[in-house]
PDB file of C-alpha atoms and ligand atoms in Angstrom:
ATOM      1  CA  MET A 192      33.765 -15.456  -0.740  1.00 63.00           C
ATOM      2  CA  GLN A 193      30.539 -16.557   0.935  1.00 73.00           C
ATOM      3  CA  ARG A 194      27.890 -13.915   1.471  1.00 86.00           C
ATOM      4  CA  HIS A 195      28.361 -12.563   4.971  1.00 88.00           C
ATOM      5  CA  LEU A 196      27.025  -9.899   7.301  1.00 91.00           C
ATOM      6  CA  THR A 197      29.353  -6.892   7.489  1.00 92.00           C
ATOM      7  CA  GLN A 198      27.347  -4.214   9.278  1.00 93.00           C
ATOM      8  CA  ILE A 199      24.116  -3.621  11.206  1.00 95.00           C
ATOM      9  CA  VAL A 200      22.606  -0.147  10.855  1.00 96.00           C
ATOM     10  CA  LYS A 201      19.889   1.207  13.134  1.00 95.00           C
ATOM     11  CA  GLY A 202      17.020   3.090  11.489  1.00 94.00           C
ATOM     12  CA  MET A 203      17.142   6.801  12.352  1.00 95.00           C
ATOM     13  CA  PRO A 204      13.912   8.542  13.475  1.00 94.00           C
ATOM     14  CA  THR A 205      13.179  11.575  11.307  1.00 93.00           C
ATOM     15  CA  SER A 206      10.295  13.198   9.455  1.00 91.00           C
ATOM     16  CA  ASP A 207       9.667  14.026   5.817  1.00 91.00           C
ATOM     17  CA  GLY A 208       6.914  15.367   3.578  1.00 90.00           C
ATOM     18  CA  ALA A 209       4.455  17.392   5.674  1.00 88.00           C
ATOM     19  CA  GLY A 210       5.695  16.027   8.992  1.00 89.00           C
ATOM     20  CA  VAL A 211       5.283  12.295   8.424  1.00 88.00           C
ATOM     21  CA  GLN A 212       7.223  10.522  11.166  1.00 90.00           C
ATOM     22  CA  LEU A 213       9.359   7.667   9.905  1.00 92.00           C
ATOM     23  CA  LYS A 214      12.608   5.787  10.363  1.00 96.00           C
ATOM     24  CA  ARG A 215      15.283   6.288   7.718  1.00 97.00           C
ATOM     25  CA  VAL A 216      17.351   3.164   7.173  1.00 97.00           C
ATOM     26  CA  ILE A 217      19.341   4.079   4.038  1.00 98.00           C
ATOM     27  CA  GLY A 218      20.054   7.763   3.314  1.00 97.00           C
ATOM     28  CA  GLN A 219      21.181   8.756   6.816  1.00 96.00           C
ATOM     29  CA  PRO A 220      24.605   9.566   8.315  1.00 95.00           C
ATOM     30  CA  LYS A 221      25.447   5.945   9.197  1.00 95.00           C
ATOM     31  CA  LEU A 222      24.529   4.699   5.703  1.00 96.00           C
ATOM     32  CA  SER A 223      24.256   7.501   3.164  1.00 96.00           C
ATOM     33  CA  GLU A 224      23.656   5.043   0.340  1.00 97.00           C
ATOM     34  CA  LEU A 225      24.056   1.398  -0.598  1.00 98.00           C
ATOM     35  CA  ASP A 226      24.688   1.618  -4.343  1.00 98.00           C
ATOM     36  CA  PRO A 227      22.239   1.600  -6.190  1.00 98.00           C
ATOM     37  CA  PHE A 228      19.883   2.337  -3.258  1.00 98.00           C
ATOM     38  CA  MET A 229      19.766   5.959  -2.156  1.00 98.00           C
ATOM     39  CA  LEU A 230      17.070   5.759   0.503  1.00 98.00           C
ATOM     40  CA  LEU A 231      14.969   3.278   2.474  1.00 98.00           C
ATOM     41  CA  ASP A 232      12.250   4.622   4.771  1.00 97.00           C
ATOM     42  CA  ASP A 233      10.023   2.658   7.160  1.00 96.00           C
ATOM     43  CA  PHE A 234       6.877   4.639   7.966  1.00 93.00           C
ATOM     44  CA  ARG A 235       4.727   2.918  10.590  1.00 91.00           C
ATOM     45  CA  ASN A 236       2.431   4.965  12.713  1.00 88.00           C
ATOM     46  CA  ASN A 237      -0.833   4.530  14.599  1.00 86.00           C
ATOM     47  CA  ASP A 238      -1.396   8.256  15.076  1.00 86.00           C
ATOM     48  CA  PRO A 239      -3.043  10.116  12.168  1.00 85.00           C
ATOM     49  CA  LYS A 240      -1.482  13.355  13.468  1.00 85.00           C
ATOM     50  CA  ALA A 241       1.924  11.850  12.673  1.00 85.00           C
ATOM     51  CA  TYR A 242       1.090  10.853   9.099  1.00 84.00           C
ATOM     52  CA  GLY A 243      -2.150  12.555   8.016  1.00 81.00           C
ATOM     53  CA  ALA A 244      -0.564  15.490   6.187  1.00 87.00           C
ATOM     54  CA  GLY A 245       1.219  13.066   3.860  1.00 89.00           C
ATOM     55  CA  PHE A 246       3.642  14.031   1.108  1.00 91.00           C
ATOM     56  CA  PRO A 247       2.227  17.033  -0.813  1.00 92.00           C
ATOM     57  CA  PRO A 248       3.397  17.746  -4.400  1.00 93.00           C
ATOM     58  CA  HIS A 249       7.159  17.553  -4.892  1.00 94.00           C
ATOM     59  CA  PRO A 250       9.516  16.815  -7.801  1.00 96.00           C
ATOM     60  CA  HIS A 251      11.965  13.986  -8.550  1.00 97.00           C
ATOM     61  CA  ARG A 252      14.602  13.430 -11.230  1.00 98.00           C
ATOM     62  CA  GLY A 253      17.229  10.788 -11.968  1.00 98.00           C
ATOM     63  CA  PHE A 254      15.966   7.671 -10.148  1.00 98.00           C
ATOM     64  CA  GLU A 255      12.945   5.532  -9.176  1.00 98.00           C
ATOM     65  CA  THR A 256      10.786   5.494  -6.061  1.00 97.00           C
ATOM     66  CA  VAL A 257       9.279   2.198  -4.908  1.00 97.00           C
ATOM     67  CA  THR A 258       6.532   2.284  -2.281  1.00 96.00           C
ATOM     68  CA  TYR A 259       5.391  -0.948  -0.616  1.00 97.00           C
ATOM     69  CA  MET A 260       2.310  -0.556   1.543  1.00 95.00           C
ATOM     70  CA  LEU A 261       1.639  -3.022   4.367  1.00 95.00           C
ATOM     71  CA  GLU A 262      -1.354  -1.334   5.990  1.00 93.00           C
ATOM     72  CA  GLY A 263      -3.367   1.736   5.152  1.00 92.00           C
ATOM     73  CA  GLN A 264      -4.212   3.622   1.990  1.00 92.00           C
ATOM     74  CA  MET A 265      -2.176   6.167   0.095  1.00 92.00           C
ATOM     75  CA  GLU A 266      -3.358   8.053  -2.969  1.00 93.00           C
ATOM     76  CA  HIS A 267      -0.794   8.838  -5.646  1.00 94.00           C
ATOM     77  CA  GLN A 268      -1.158  11.525  -8.312  1.00 94.00           C
ATOM     78  CA  ASP A 269       1.535  12.752 -10.672  1.00 95.00           C
ATOM     79  CA  SER A 270       2.258  15.280 -13.393  1.00 94.00           C
ATOM     80  CA  ALA A 271       2.267  12.534 -16.064  1.00 92.00           C
ATOM     81  CA  GLY A 272      -1.449  12.060 -15.385  1.00 92.00           C
ATOM     82  CA  ASN A 273      -1.164   8.852 -13.353  1.00 92.00           C
ATOM     83  CA  LYS A 274      -3.414   8.306 -10.379  1.00 93.00           C
ATOM     84  CA  GLY A 275      -3.664   5.279  -8.125  1.00 92.00           C
ATOM     85  CA  LEU A 276      -4.702   4.095  -4.694  1.00 93.00           C
ATOM     86  CA  LEU A 277      -2.041   2.090  -2.909  1.00 93.00           C
ATOM     87  CA  ARG A 278      -3.577  -0.434  -0.495  1.00 92.00           C
ATOM     88  CA  ASP A 279      -2.488  -3.197   1.894  1.00 94.00           C
ATOM     89  CA  GLY A 280       0.195  -5.317   0.243  1.00 96.00           C
ATOM     90  CA  GLY A 281       0.378  -3.237  -2.932  1.00 96.00           C
ATOM     91  CA  VAL A 282       3.424  -1.689  -4.603  1.00 97.00           C
ATOM     92  CA  GLN A 283       3.893   1.445  -6.635  1.00 96.00           C
ATOM     93  CA  TRP A 284       7.013   1.505  -8.801  1.00 97.00           C
ATOM     94  CA  MET A 285       7.528   5.000 -10.145  1.00 96.00           C
ATOM     95  CA  THR A 286      10.292   5.927 -12.570  1.00 97.00           C
ATOM     96  CA  ALA A 287      10.979   9.641 -12.148  1.00 97.00           C
ATOM     97  CA  GLY A 288      13.570   9.633 -14.946  1.00 97.00           C
ATOM     98  CA  ALA A 289      13.785  13.038 -16.633  1.00 97.00           C
ATOM     99  CA  GLY A 290      11.311  14.513 -14.200  1.00 97.00           C
ATOM    100  CA  ILE A 291       7.992  14.096 -12.461  1.00 97.00           C
ATOM    101  CA  LEU A 292       5.983  15.838  -9.760  1.00 96.00           C
ATOM    102  CA  HIS A 293       3.820  13.721  -7.518  1.00 95.00           C
ATOM    103  CA  SER A 294       1.867  13.717  -4.302  1.00 94.00           C
ATOM    104  CA  GLU A 295       1.381  10.823  -1.904  1.00 92.00           C
ATOM    105  CA  MET A 296      -1.527  11.462   0.433  1.00 92.00           C
ATOM    106  CA  PRO A 297      -3.059   9.176   3.095  1.00 90.00           C
ATOM    107  CA  LYS A 298      -6.677   8.298   2.340  1.00 88.00           C
ATOM    108  CA  GLN A 299      -7.540   7.189   5.833  1.00 80.00           C
ATOM    109  CA  THR A 300      -8.387   9.190   8.930  1.00 75.00           C
ATOM    110  CA  ASP A 301      -7.631   6.584  11.567  1.00 81.00           C
ATOM    111  CA  GLY A 302      -5.827   3.313  12.059  1.00 86.00           C
ATOM    112  CA  ARG A 303      -2.302   2.359  11.233  1.00 88.00           C
ATOM    113  CA  MET A 304      -0.297   3.586   8.260  1.00 89.00           C
ATOM    114  CA  TRP A 305       2.625   1.290   7.531  1.00 93.00           C
ATOM    115  CA  GLY A 306       4.816   1.007   4.493  1.00 95.00           C
ATOM    116  CA  PHE A 307       8.281   1.397   3.013  1.00 97.00           C
ATOM    117  CA  GLN A 308       9.798   3.649   0.387  1.00 97.00           C
ATOM    118  CA  LEU A 309      12.949   2.698  -1.492  1.00 98.00           C
ATOM    119  CA  TRP A 310      14.880   4.922  -3.915  1.00 98.00           C
ATOM    120  CA  VAL A 311      16.574   3.030  -6.745  1.00 98.00           C
ATOM    121  CA  ASN A 312      19.230   5.075  -8.529  1.00 98.00           C
ATOM    122  CA  LEU A 313      19.409   5.017 -12.328  1.00 98.00           C
ATOM    123  CA  PRO A 314      22.630   4.831 -14.376  1.00 98.00           C
ATOM    124  CA  SER A 315      23.653   7.948 -16.314  1.00 98.00           C
ATOM    125  CA  HIS A 316      22.187   6.681 -19.603  1.00 98.00           C
ATOM    126  CA  LEU A 317      18.746   6.222 -17.977  1.00 98.00           C
ATOM    127  CA  LYS A 318      18.566   9.294 -15.750  1.00 98.00           C
ATOM    128  CA  MET A 319      16.675  11.282 -18.389  1.00 97.00           C
ATOM    129  CA  THR A 320      14.441   8.383 -19.480  1.00 97.00           C
ATOM    130  CA  PRO A 321      10.728   9.268 -19.808  1.00 96.00           C
ATOM    131  CA  PRO A 322       8.838   8.967 -16.516  1.00 96.00           C
ATOM    132  CA  GLY A 323       6.930   5.744 -15.902  1.00 94.00           C
ATOM    133  CA  TYR A 324       4.571   4.238 -13.383  1.00 93.00           C
ATOM    134  CA  GLN A 325       3.479   0.740 -12.324  1.00 96.00           C
ATOM    135  CA  ASP A 326       0.576   0.272  -9.955  1.00 95.00           C
ATOM    136  CA  ILE A 327       0.831  -3.283  -8.624  1.00 97.00           C
ATOM    137  CA  GLN A 328      -2.022  -4.636  -6.501  1.00 96.00           C
ATOM    138  CA  SER A 329      -1.271  -7.131  -3.731  1.00 97.00           C
ATOM    139  CA  GLU A 330      -2.888 -10.049  -5.603  1.00 97.00           C
ATOM    140  CA  GLN A 331      -0.560  -9.468  -8.586  1.00 98.00           C
ATOM    141  CA  ILE A 332       2.527 -10.185  -6.471  1.00 98.00           C
ATOM    142  CA  PRO A 333       3.533 -13.860  -6.811  1.00 98.00           C
ATOM    143  CA  GLU A 334       4.038 -15.811  -3.595  1.00 98.00           C
ATOM    144  CA  VAL A 335       6.317 -18.833  -3.350  1.00 98.00           C
ATOM    145  CA  GLN A 336       5.669 -21.245  -0.476  1.00 98.00           C
ATOM    146  CA  GLY A 337       8.321 -23.499   1.012  1.00 98.00           C
ATOM    147  CA  LYS A 338       8.974 -25.372   4.229  1.00 97.00           C
ATOM    148  CA  GLY A 339       8.157 -22.810   6.902  1.00 97.00           C
ATOM    149  CA  TYR A 340       8.395 -19.793   4.618  1.00 98.00           C
ATOM    150  CA  THR A 341       6.501 -17.669   2.111  1.00 98.00           C
ATOM    151  CA  VAL A 342       8.335 -15.326  -0.248  1.00 98.00           C
ATOM    152  CA  ARG A 343       6.480 -12.493  -1.990  1.00 98.00           C
ATOM    153  CA  VAL A 344       8.393 -11.681  -5.182  1.00 98.00           C
ATOM    154  CA  ILE A 345       8.037  -7.950  -5.820  1.00 98.00           C
ATOM    155  CA  ALA A 346      11.016  -7.662  -8.172  1.00 98.00           C
ATOM    156  CA  GLY A 347      13.768  -9.928  -9.413  1.00 98.00           C
ATOM    157  CA  GLU A 348      13.414 -13.687  -9.081  1.00 97.00           C
ATOM    158  CA  PHE A 349      12.991 -16.373  -6.441  1.00 98.00           C
ATOM    159  CA  GLN A 350      13.155 -20.102  -7.277  1.00 97.00           C
ATOM    160  CA  GLY A 351      12.304 -19.382 -10.910  1.00 97.00           C
ATOM    161  CA  THR A 352       9.328 -17.121 -10.127  1.00 98.00           C
ATOM    162  CA  GLN A 353       9.640 -13.640 -11.640  1.00 98.00           C
ATOM    163  CA  GLY A 354       8.677 -10.569  -9.642  1.00 98.00           C
ATOM    164  CA  ALA A 355       5.615  -8.476 -10.430  1.00 98.00           C
ATOM    165  CA  ALA A 356       7.531  -5.291 -11.253  1.00 98.00           C
ATOM    166  CA  ARG A 357       9.288  -4.568 -14.527  1.00 96.00           C
ATOM    167  CA  THR A 358      12.617  -3.017 -13.623  1.00 97.00           C
ATOM    168  CA  LEU A 359      15.067  -0.927 -15.657  1.00 97.00           C
ATOM    169  CA  THR A 360      18.048  -2.220 -13.715  1.00 97.00           C
ATOM    170  CA  ASP A 361      19.022  -5.411 -11.902  1.00 95.00           C
ATOM    171  CA  VAL A 362      16.979  -5.186  -8.671  1.00 98.00           C
ATOM    172  CA  THR A 363      15.676  -7.899  -6.347  1.00 98.00           C
ATOM    173  CA  TYR A 364      12.926  -6.990  -3.869  1.00 98.00           C
ATOM    174  CA  LEU A 365      11.525  -9.846  -1.747  1.00 98.00           C
ATOM    175  CA  ASP A 366       9.213  -9.862   1.275  1.00 98.00           C
ATOM    176  CA  VAL A 367      10.141 -13.002   3.208  1.00 98.00           C
ATOM    177  CA  HIS A 368       7.858 -14.474   5.903  1.00 98.00           C
ATOM    178  CA  LEU A 369       9.479 -17.092   8.133  1.00 98.00           C
ATOM    179  CA  GLN A 370       7.801 -19.327  10.694  1.00 98.00           C
ATOM    180  CA  GLY A 371       9.554 -20.010  13.995  1.00 96.00           C
ATOM    181  CA  GLY A 372      12.478 -22.366  13.460  1.00 94.00           C
ATOM    182  CA  ALA A 373      12.394 -21.951   9.684  1.00 95.00           C
ATOM    183  CA  ARG A 374      15.280 -21.315   7.343  1.00 94.00           C
ATOM    184  CA  VAL A 375      15.322 -20.103   3.763  1.00 96.00           C
ATOM    185  CA  GLU A 376      18.044 -19.948   1.130  1.00 95.00           C
ATOM    186  CA  LEU A 377      17.867 -17.048  -1.314  1.00 96.00           C
ATOM    187  CA  ASP A 378      19.912 -16.829  -4.494  1.00 95.00           C
ATOM    188  CA  ILE A 379      21.085 -13.260  -4.909  1.00 95.00           C
ATOM    189  CA  PRO A 380      22.859 -12.301  -8.164  1.00 95.00           C
ATOM    190  CA  ALA A 381      26.643 -12.248  -7.805  1.00 93.00           C
ATOM    191  CA  GLY A 382      28.153  -8.823  -7.195  1.00 93.00           C
ATOM    192  CA  ASN A 383      24.915  -7.293  -5.917  1.00 96.00           C
ATOM    193  CA  ASN A 384      24.790  -5.104  -2.854  1.00 97.00           C
ATOM    194  CA  LEU A 385      22.354  -6.565  -0.344  1.00 97.00           C
ATOM    195  CA  VAL A 386      20.337  -5.286   2.601  1.00 98.00           C
ATOM    196  CA  VAL A 387      18.200  -7.439   4.915  1.00 98.00           C
ATOM    197  CA  PHE A 388      15.582  -5.477   6.842  1.00 98.00           C
ATOM    198  CA  PRO A 389      13.390  -7.290   9.415  1.00 98.00           C
ATOM    199  CA  TYR A 390      10.176  -5.381  10.091  1.00 97.00           C
ATOM    200  CA  SER A 391       8.754  -7.980  12.458  1.00 98.00           C
ATOM    201  CA  GLY A 392      10.835 -10.318  14.602  1.00 98.00           C
ATOM    202  CA  ARG A 393      14.519 -10.991  14.019  1.00 96.00           C
ATOM    203  CA  VAL A 394      16.662 -13.107  11.729  1.00 96.00           C
ATOM    204  CA  LYS A 395      20.262 -14.226  11.478  1.00 93.00           C
ATOM    205  CA  PRO A 396      22.400 -15.611   8.683  1.00 89.00           C
ATOM    206  CA  GLY A 397      21.615 -19.318   8.926  1.00 76.00           C
ATOM    207  CA  VAL A 398      24.711 -20.884   7.475  1.00 61.00           C
ATOM    208  CA  ASP A 399      27.688 -21.595   9.702  1.00 54.00           C
ATOM    209  CA  GLN A 400      29.104 -18.103  10.088  1.00 56.00           C
ATOM    210  CA  GLY A 401      30.637 -18.322  13.504  1.00 56.00           C
ATOM    211  CA  ALA A 402      29.013 -15.971  15.994  1.00 57.00           C
ATOM    212  CA  ALA A 403      26.681 -14.372  13.445  1.00 66.00           C
ATOM    213  CA  GLU A 404      24.632 -11.602  14.969  1.00 88.00           C
ATOM    214  CA  TRP A 405      20.874 -11.307  15.049  1.00 94.00           C
ATOM    215  CA  ILE A 406      19.394  -8.581  12.895  1.00 96.00           C
ATOM    216  CA  ASP A 407      16.514  -7.056  14.875  1.00 96.00           C
ATOM    217  CA  ASP A 408      13.233  -5.504  13.806  1.00 96.00           C
ATOM    218  CA  GLY A 409      13.972  -2.033  12.414  1.00 96.00           C
ATOM    219  CA  ASP A 410      17.690  -2.643  11.880  1.00 96.00           C
ATOM    220  CA  ALA A 411      19.314  -3.183   8.486  1.00 97.00           C
ATOM    221  CA  GLY A 412      21.844  -5.964   7.936  1.00 96.00           C
ATOM    222  CA  ILE A 413      24.326  -5.207   5.161  1.00 96.00           C
ATOM    223  CA  PHE A 414      25.943  -8.174   3.420  1.00 94.00           C
ATOM    224  CA  ALA A 415      29.033  -8.554   1.243  1.00 91.00           C
ATOM    225  CA  GLY A 416      30.437 -11.409  -0.792  1.00 88.00           C
ATOM    226  CA  ASP A 417      28.764 -13.727  -3.285  1.00 90.00           C
ATOM    227  CA  GLY A 418      26.673 -16.856  -3.151  1.00 88.00           C
ATOM    228  CA  ALA A 419      23.337 -17.637  -1.539  1.00 92.00           C
ATOM    229  CA  LEU A 420      21.898 -15.807   1.440  1.00 94.00           C
ATOM    230  CA  ASP A 421      20.709 -18.092   4.218  1.00 93.00           C
ATOM    231  CA  LEU A 422      18.293 -16.679   6.774  1.00 95.00           C
ATOM    232  CA  TYR A 423      17.059 -18.299   9.970  1.00 94.00           C
ATOM    233  CA  ALA A 424      14.342 -17.215  12.409  1.00 95.00           C
ATOM    234  CA  ARG A 425      13.890 -18.724  15.873  1.00 94.00           C
ATOM    235  CA  GLU A 426      10.481 -17.056  16.262  1.00 96.00           C
ATOM    236  CA  SER A 427       8.315 -16.030  13.327  1.00 98.00           C
ATOM    237  CA  ALA A 428       9.732 -13.069  11.406  1.00 98.00           C
ATOM    238  CA  ARG A 429       9.080 -10.893   8.385  1.00 98.00           C
ATOM    239  CA  VAL A 430      11.934  -9.346   6.486  1.00 98.00           C
ATOM    240  CA  LEU A 431      12.596  -7.325   3.343  1.00 98.00           C
ATOM    241  CA  VAL A 432      15.474  -8.618   1.227  1.00 98.00           C
ATOM    242  CA  ILE A 433      16.617  -5.970  -1.260  1.00 98.00           C
ATOM    243  CA  ALA A 434      19.556  -6.376  -3.643  1.00 98.00           C
ATOM    244  CA  GLY A 435      20.877  -4.533  -6.670  1.00 98.00           C
ATOM    245  CA  ALA A 436      23.854  -4.324  -8.975  1.00 96.00           C
ATOM    246  CA  PRO A 437      26.001  -1.332  -7.983  1.00 97.00           C
ATOM    247  CA  LEU A 438      26.180   1.377 -10.648  1.00 98.00           C
ATOM    248  CA  ASN A 439      29.667   2.507  -9.606  1.00 98.00           C
ATOM    249  CA  GLU A 440      29.026   6.015 -10.939  1.00 98.00           C
ATOM    250  CA  PRO A 441      29.560   9.421  -9.327  1.00 98.00           C
ATOM    251  CA  ILE A 442      26.585  10.533  -7.224  1.00 98.00           C
ATOM    252  CA  ALA A 443      25.413  14.131  -6.883  1.00 98.00           C
ATOM    253  CA  ARG A 444      22.269  14.316  -4.760  1.00 97.00           C
ATOM    254  CA  HIS A 445      20.244  17.177  -3.423  1.00 95.00           C
ATOM    255  CA  GLY A 446      16.828  16.633  -1.830  1.00 93.00           C
ATOM    256  CA  PRO A 447      14.570  14.995  -4.438  1.00 96.00           C
ATOM    257  CA  PHE A 448      17.191  14.912  -7.221  1.00 98.00           C
ATOM    258  CA  VAL A 449      19.876  12.243  -7.737  1.00 98.00           C
ATOM    259  CA  MET A 450      22.270  12.955 -10.605  1.00 98.00           C
ATOM    260  CA  ASN A 451      25.908  12.256 -11.556  1.00 98.00           C
ATOM    261  CA  THR A 452      27.365  15.781 -11.464  1.00 98.00           C
ATOM    262  CA  HIS A 453      26.874  19.049  -9.641  1.00 98.00           C
ATOM    263  CA  GLN A 454      26.082  20.741 -12.973  1.00 98.00           C
ATOM    264  CA  GLU A 455      23.213  18.290 -13.563  1.00 98.00           C
ATOM    265  CA  LEU A 456      21.857  19.090 -10.089  1.00 98.00           C
ATOM    266  CA  VAL A 457      21.958  22.818 -10.824  1.00 97.00           C
ATOM    267  CA  GLN A 458      20.147  22.105 -14.096  1.00 98.00           C
ATOM    268  CA  ALA A 459      17.453  20.110 -12.267  1.00 97.00           C
ATOM    269  CA  VAL A 460      16.834  22.978  -9.829  1.00 96.00           C
ATOM    270  CA  GLU A 461      16.769  25.510 -12.686  1.00 97.00           C
ATOM    271  CA  ASP A 462      14.368  23.356 -14.702  1.00 97.00           C
ATOM    272  CA  TYR A 463      12.100  23.012 -11.684  1.00 96.00           C
ATOM    273  CA  ASN A 464      12.138  26.748 -10.950  1.00 95.00           C
ATOM    274  CA  ALA A 465      11.349  27.440 -14.617  1.00 95.00           C
ATOM    275  CA  GLY A 466       8.460  24.960 -14.622  1.00 94.00           C
ATOM    276  CA  LYS A 467      10.278  22.693 -17.081  1.00 94.00           C
ATOM    277  CA  LEU A 468      11.145  19.701 -14.920  1.00 94.00           C
ATOM    278  CA  ALA A 469       8.061  17.832 -16.138  1.00 92.00           C
ATOM    279  CA  PRO A 470       5.421  18.530 -18.775  1.00 87.00           C
ATOM    280  CA  ASN A 471       2.343  20.059 -17.140  1.00 88.00           C
ATOM    281  CA  GLN A 472       4.348  21.041 -14.075  1.00 89.00           C
ATOM    282  CA  TRP A 473       2.375  24.215 -13.314  1.00 89.00           C
ATOM    283  CA  GLU A 474      -0.974  22.646 -14.199  1.00 89.00           C
ATOM    284  CA  PHE A 475      -0.276  19.811 -11.793  1.00 91.00           C
ATOM    285  CA  LEU A 476       0.709  22.162  -8.963  1.00 88.00           C
ATOM    286  CA  GLN A 477      -2.372  24.321  -9.576  1.00 87.00           C
ATOM    287  CA  LYS A 478      -4.716  21.343  -9.630  1.00 84.00           C
ATOM    288  CA  GLN A 479      -3.214  20.042  -6.390  1.00 79.00           C
ATOM    289  CA  GLY A 480      -3.754  23.420  -4.715  1.00 68.00           C
TER     290      GLY A 480
HETATM  291 CO1   CO B 521       8.242  11.458  -3.764  1.00 91.29          CO
END
């Protein structure tokens, strides 16, 4: 069956961390998850009061967090000793695996802060994998130009160009820029779940799909079926295209932990309370004040 739009989900305004205002696209009542994606946040804000306090130290276990920064600067530090400054167009791909504590703090005092965070679930055999970290600068992300479009390949593949991120699972993450009147065809691996998220302008499935709806800025279009994804923009548009192979495993989630069973969640909380979630847990918390 051809790939087709099944649902449009509006981002839900909420706040997280130390009061950072954002819109939650995946991980909210209307779309609790899109296997393997547990969360997609869009944080765009001109007001430092609404983002300045950032995301102070907190733990994760059982999945990966992927932060894509459009504008602004965010400093990352974690209990595995990694430190990096995320800048315009850069990506941080962090594998929490068995456990990590990190902080994500804005390094700017004015101007706009705009980026996205995606949570990629890990299969049971990788949940307790050692933590990892990739700091990918904007210039390391390959860009493929076509007629009226540019595709930034963050993960996965587009027209034979491999994404900048090494991934543990089958994930495609593309940032697609369309000029007005342009169309692009994207090959998405068969069987993948797929979300299309315009963050500027609007797009619609471009192939003959009857009265296909427009997907507006800030809304998520969920697709089913196999085959290529065709996108069309009447005016210029920018859109995230994110796809992944579903894990089809039980999900037990609580706050910053995503596991398979309730018992594993209890264990994660106990490990955290005992200072054993990550090596150097207490040292990291002390150093971060
Ligand atoms: Co985090």
